[in-house]
Amino acid sequence: MNIALLGYGRMGKSIEAIALTRNHCITLKISDASDTFDFTDVDVAIDFSIPTAAVPNIKKALDAGVPVISGTTGWLDQYNDVITYCQAKNGTFLYASNFSLGVNIFYEINTRLAQLMASQEDYSTEIEEIHHTKKLDAPSGTAISLAEQIIENTDYNEWALGTASTNTIKIEAKRIPDVPGTHEINYTSDIDTISIKHTAHSRQGFAMGAVIAAEWIKDKKGIFSMKDVLNIG
């Protein structure tokens, strides 16, 4: 399979290394939102760029009829526009805030725990996320996804960074050198605390998940998620 890397930073290089071990070819590497993309012979594009480049990158790939996998965060205020654009082009798009297989299993655990805790009024809910200092956005896309899952299954109606109120989930975002990614959800009462936590030990899990998603989505049409890839939920 021929892969285009839209974004050739740390994650792009990790994806390249894994893709090559799985006998794929990297036929295009883009470091910025250049206007000179050539998608000839590209089967799938994987976007791990920066928030300002993500939407132009995705649309250019869709214009060329190339399926797109995107893991760039910080641009989701334009997500609905991208979905509409993809559908108009009869294209293929998959976005995930986190491609780690473990994190996507963690999402399912988070949803189920939120359902169990929905009727427990004595507990308050907080999320803590820790990432490397080069991560540009806060909170992380994964933390936002976790918060939205809780909101869908409880009486919480919003999340907020660093603050909390009765109906708001507090998200604490920390930036520490060389931390791939840690996410923890805490339900706390006067009596006890219930916690679930996912800790990434390296970036390899994110890169592997992106390559697996690219393998899965080739030759498909439509809008997909990692649930489709993993057949869970």
Short mmCIF file of C-alpha atoms in Angstrom, two decimals:
data_model
loop_
_atom_site.label_atom_id
_atom_site.label_comp_id
_atom_site.label_asym_id
_atom_site.label_seq_id
_atom_site.Cartn_x
_atom_site.Cartn_y
_atom_site.Cartn_z
CA MET A 1 0.00 0.00 0.00
CA ASN A 2 1.25 3.49 -0.88
CA ILE A 3 0.89 5.99 1.96
CA ALA A 4 1.10 9.79 2.00
CA LEU A 5 2.25 11.33 5.27
CA LEU A 6 0.63 14.74 5.72
CA GLY A 7 2.81 15.99 8.54
CA TYR A 8 6.31 14.64 8.97
CA GLY A 9 7.09 15.42 12.58
CA ARG A 10 7.72 12.97 15.39
CA MET A 11 4.49 11.08 14.80
CA GLY A 12 4.90 11.03 11.04
CA LYS A 13 8.34 9.50 11.40
CA SER A 14 7.03 6.89 13.85
CA ILE A 15 4.24 5.98 11.41
CA GLU A 16 6.78 5.73 8.58
CA ALA A 17 8.95 3.31 10.55
CA ILE A 18 6.03 1.01 11.35
CA ALA A 19 4.55 1.22 7.84
CA LEU A 20 7.86 0.13 6.32
CA THR A 21 8.05 -2.90 8.61
CA ARG A 22 4.57 -3.88 7.34
CA ASN A 23 5.74 -3.71 3.72
CA HIS A 24 4.05 -0.42 2.83
CA CYS A 25 5.63 2.39 0.80
CA ILE A 26 5.77 6.05 1.79
CA THR A 27 5.23 7.87 -1.51
CA LEU A 28 4.64 11.41 -0.23
CA LYS A 29 5.90 13.35 2.80
CA ILE A 30 4.48 16.80 3.54
CA SER A 31 5.92 18.97 6.31
CA ASP A 32 3.56 21.94 5.87
CA ALA A 33 0.37 23.02 4.07
CA SER A 34 2.08 23.23 0.70
CA ASP A 35 0.05 23.83 -2.48
CA THR A 36 2.13 21.35 -4.49
CA PHE A 37 0.74 18.02 -3.32
CA ASP A 38 0.93 15.19 -5.86
CA PHE A 39 -1.26 12.26 -4.81
CA THR A 40 -0.39 10.12 -7.84
CA ASP A 41 -0.18 6.46 -6.79
CA VAL A 42 -1.25 7.25 -3.19
CA ASP A 43 -3.68 4.73 -1.66
CA VAL A 44 -4.23 6.36 1.75
CA ALA A 45 -3.20 9.66 3.35
CA ILE A 46 -2.37 9.84 7.06
CA ASP A 47 -2.60 13.34 8.56
CA PHE A 48 -0.62 14.11 11.71
CA SER A 49 0.15 17.73 10.98
CA ILE A 50 -0.66 20.86 13.00
CA PRO A 51 -4.12 22.34 13.68
CA THR A 52 -3.81 25.09 11.06
CA ALA A 53 -2.68 22.67 8.33
CA ALA A 54 -5.06 19.79 9.05
CA VAL A 55 -8.15 20.97 7.19
CA PRO A 56 -6.31 22.08 4.01
CA ASN A 57 -4.39 18.79 4.04
CA ILE A 58 -7.54 16.72 4.43
CA LYS A 59 -9.46 18.58 1.73
CA LYS A 60 -6.61 18.28 -0.77
CA ALA A 61 -6.50 14.53 -0.25
CA LEU A 62 -10.29 14.28 -0.63
CA ASP A 63 -10.08 16.38 -3.82
CA ALA A 64 -7.72 13.74 -5.18
CA GLY A 65 -10.04 10.88 -4.21
CA VAL A 66 -7.63 9.62 -1.54
CA PRO A 67 -8.99 8.19 1.75
CA VAL A 68 -7.78 10.17 4.77
CA ILE A 69 -6.85 9.08 8.28
CA SER A 70 -6.47 12.08 10.62
CA GLY A 71 -5.11 12.19 14.12
CA THR A 72 -4.37 15.91 14.29
CA THR A 73 -6.18 17.61 17.17
CA GLY A 74 -7.03 21.24 17.80
CA TRP A 75 -9.11 21.80 14.62
CA LEU A 76 -12.39 20.13 15.58
CA ASP A 77 -14.39 23.35 15.40
CA GLN A 78 -14.24 22.63 11.64
CA TYR A 79 -15.02 18.92 11.91
CA ASN A 80 -18.60 19.20 10.58
CA ASP A 81 -17.35 21.22 7.62
CA VAL A 82 -14.83 18.48 6.79
CA ILE A 83 -17.50 15.77 7.06
CA THR A 84 -19.80 17.72 4.73
CA TYR A 85 -16.92 18.23 2.29
CA CYS A 86 -16.05 14.53 2.38
CA GLN A 87 -19.63 13.51 1.71
CA ALA A 88 -19.90 15.97 -1.17
CA LYS A 89 -16.79 14.41 -2.69
CA ASN A 90 -18.09 10.86 -2.04
CA GLY A 91 -14.85 10.42 -0.15
CA THR A 92 -13.48 8.49 2.77
CA PHE A 93 -12.46 9.93 6.13
CA LEU A 94 -11.60 8.62 9.57
CA TYR A 95 -10.76 10.88 12.49
CA ALA A 96 -9.59 9.70 15.89
CA SER A 97 -8.38 11.78 18.78
CA ASN A 98 -6.18 8.82 19.65
CA PHE A 99 -5.28 5.82 17.49
CA SER A 100 -3.85 3.69 20.28
CA LEU A 101 -5.69 0.36 20.41
CA GLY A 102 -5.46 0.48 24.21
CA VAL A 103 -6.97 3.95 24.37
CA ASN A 104 -9.90 2.90 22.20
CA ILE A 105 -10.57 0.01 24.58
CA PHE A 106 -10.20 2.56 27.41
CA TYR A 107 -12.94 4.64 25.75
CA GLU A 108 -15.32 1.69 26.07
CA ILE A 109 -14.43 1.25 29.75
CA ASN A 110 -14.94 4.99 30.30
CA THR A 111 -18.39 4.88 28.73
CA ARG A 112 -19.48 1.91 30.81
CA LEU A 113 -18.17 3.42 34.06
CA ALA A 114 -19.97 6.69 33.31
CA GLN A 115 -23.21 4.76 32.86
CA LEU A 116 -22.70 3.06 36.23
CA MET A 117 -21.87 6.36 37.97
CA ALA A 118 -24.70 8.38 36.43
CA SER A 119 -27.02 7.83 39.40
CA GLN A 120 -24.32 8.36 42.06
CA GLU A 121 -24.88 11.98 43.09
CA ASP A 122 -22.21 12.02 45.80
CA TYR A 123 -19.34 11.74 43.32
CA SER A 124 -17.67 14.53 41.39
CA THR A 125 -15.80 13.78 38.16
CA GLU A 126 -12.43 15.10 37.02
CA ILE A 127 -10.07 14.23 34.18
CA GLU A 128 -6.30 14.65 34.24
CA GLU A 129 -4.16 14.45 31.11
CA ILE A 130 -0.37 14.66 30.87
CA HIS A 131 1.58 15.09 27.63
CA HIS A 132 4.98 16.16 26.37
CA THR A 133 5.79 19.86 26.29
CA LYS A 134 5.69 19.97 22.45
CA LYS A 135 1.98 19.21 22.35
CA LEU A 136 0.36 22.38 21.04
CA ASP A 137 -3.25 22.01 22.20
CA ALA A 138 -4.75 21.65 25.68
CA PRO A 139 -6.72 19.79 26.74
CA SER A 140 -5.79 16.87 24.53
CA GLY A 141 -8.23 15.56 21.97
CA THR A 142 -8.32 12.31 23.92
CA ALA A 143 -9.31 14.12 27.12
CA ILE A 144 -12.07 15.94 25.25
CA SER A 145 -13.33 12.63 23.82
CA LEU A 146 -13.36 11.11 27.31
CA ALA A 147 -15.27 14.11 28.68
CA GLU A 148 -17.81 13.98 25.87
CA GLN A 149 -18.44 10.30 26.54
CA ILE A 150 -19.12 11.08 30.21
CA ILE A 151 -21.42 13.97 29.25
CA GLU A 152 -23.41 11.67 26.94
CA ASN A 153 -24.04 9.23 29.78
CA THR A 154 -24.49 11.47 32.85
CA ASP A 155 -26.04 14.76 33.94
CA TYR A 156 -22.88 16.72 33.19
CA ASN A 157 -23.46 19.20 30.38
CA GLU A 158 -19.96 20.57 29.65
CA TRP A 159 -16.27 20.32 30.38
CA ALA A 160 -13.86 23.10 31.28
CA LEU A 161 -10.09 23.39 31.46
CA GLY A 162 -8.89 23.88 35.02
CA THR A 163 -12.27 24.82 36.53
CA ALA A 164 -15.20 22.92 37.95
CA SER A 165 -18.85 23.48 38.84
CA THR A 166 -21.82 21.29 39.60
CA ASN A 167 -22.52 20.32 36.00
CA THR A 168 -19.02 20.79 34.60
CA ILE A 169 -16.26 18.21 34.27
CA LYS A 170 -12.91 19.69 35.25
CA ILE A 171 -10.01 18.79 32.95
CA GLU A 172 -6.50 19.32 34.28
CA ALA A 173 -3.86 19.48 31.52
CA LYS A 174 -0.17 19.10 32.37
CA ARG A 175 2.83 19.35 30.06
CA ILE A 176 5.97 17.48 31.12
CA PRO A 177 8.99 16.64 28.93
CA ASP A 178 9.03 13.21 27.26
CA VAL A 179 5.57 12.04 28.39
CA PRO A 180 3.80 10.25 25.48
CA GLY A 181 0.35 10.53 27.05
CA THR A 182 -1.48 9.73 30.27
CA HIS A 183 -5.23 10.05 30.90
CA GLU A 184 -6.97 9.46 34.21
CA ILE A 185 -10.64 9.79 35.17
CA ASN A 186 -11.48 10.16 38.86
CA TYR A 187 -14.88 9.89 40.52
CA THR A 188 -14.45 11.27 44.04
CA SER A 189 -16.77 11.35 47.06
CA ASP A 190 -16.16 12.00 50.74
CA ILE A 191 -15.88 8.23 51.21
CA ASP A 192 -13.71 7.03 48.34
CA THR A 193 -12.35 7.57 44.84
CA ILE A 194 -12.87 5.39 41.78
CA SER A 195 -10.21 5.83 39.10
CA ILE A 196 -9.44 4.48 35.66
CA LYS A 197 -6.18 5.32 33.90
CA HIS A 198 -4.40 4.76 30.62
CA THR A 199 -0.65 5.36 30.37
CA ALA A 200 1.19 5.24 27.06
CA HIS A 201 4.79 4.05 27.37
CA SER A 202 5.81 5.27 23.90
CA ARG A 203 4.42 6.77 20.71
CA GLN A 204 4.53 3.40 18.99
CA GLY A 205 0.98 2.51 20.04
CA PHE A 206 -0.43 5.63 18.38
CA ALA A 207 1.57 5.04 15.21
CA MET A 208 0.65 1.36 14.98
CA GLY A 209 -3.05 2.15 15.37
CA ALA A 210 -2.87 4.74 12.58
CA VAL A 211 -1.24 2.25 10.20
CA ILE A 212 -3.80 -0.44 11.09
CA ALA A 213 -6.59 2.09 10.42
CA ALA A 214 -5.03 2.96 7.05
CA GLU A 215 -4.86 -0.72 6.12
CA TRP A 216 -8.50 -1.17 7.09
CA ILE A 217 -9.89 1.89 5.30
CA LYS A 218 -8.26 1.33 1.90
CA ASP A 219 -10.91 0.93 -0.84
CA LYS A 220 -13.79 1.87 1.51
CA LYS A 221 -16.18 4.82 1.17
CA GLY A 222 -17.75 6.84 3.98
CA ILE A 223 -17.12 8.32 7.41
CA PHE A 224 -15.56 5.98 9.96
CA SER A 225 -14.08 5.79 13.45
CA MET A 226 -11.75 3.48 15.32
CA LYS A 227 -14.81 1.61 16.56
CA ASP A 228 -15.32 0.47 12.98
CA VAL A 229 -11.67 -0.51 12.63
CA LEU A 230 -11.67 -2.53 15.86
CA ASN A 231 -15.29 -3.72 15.60
CA ILE A 232 -16.05 -2.67 19.17
CA GLY A 233 -18.85 -0.79 20.87
#
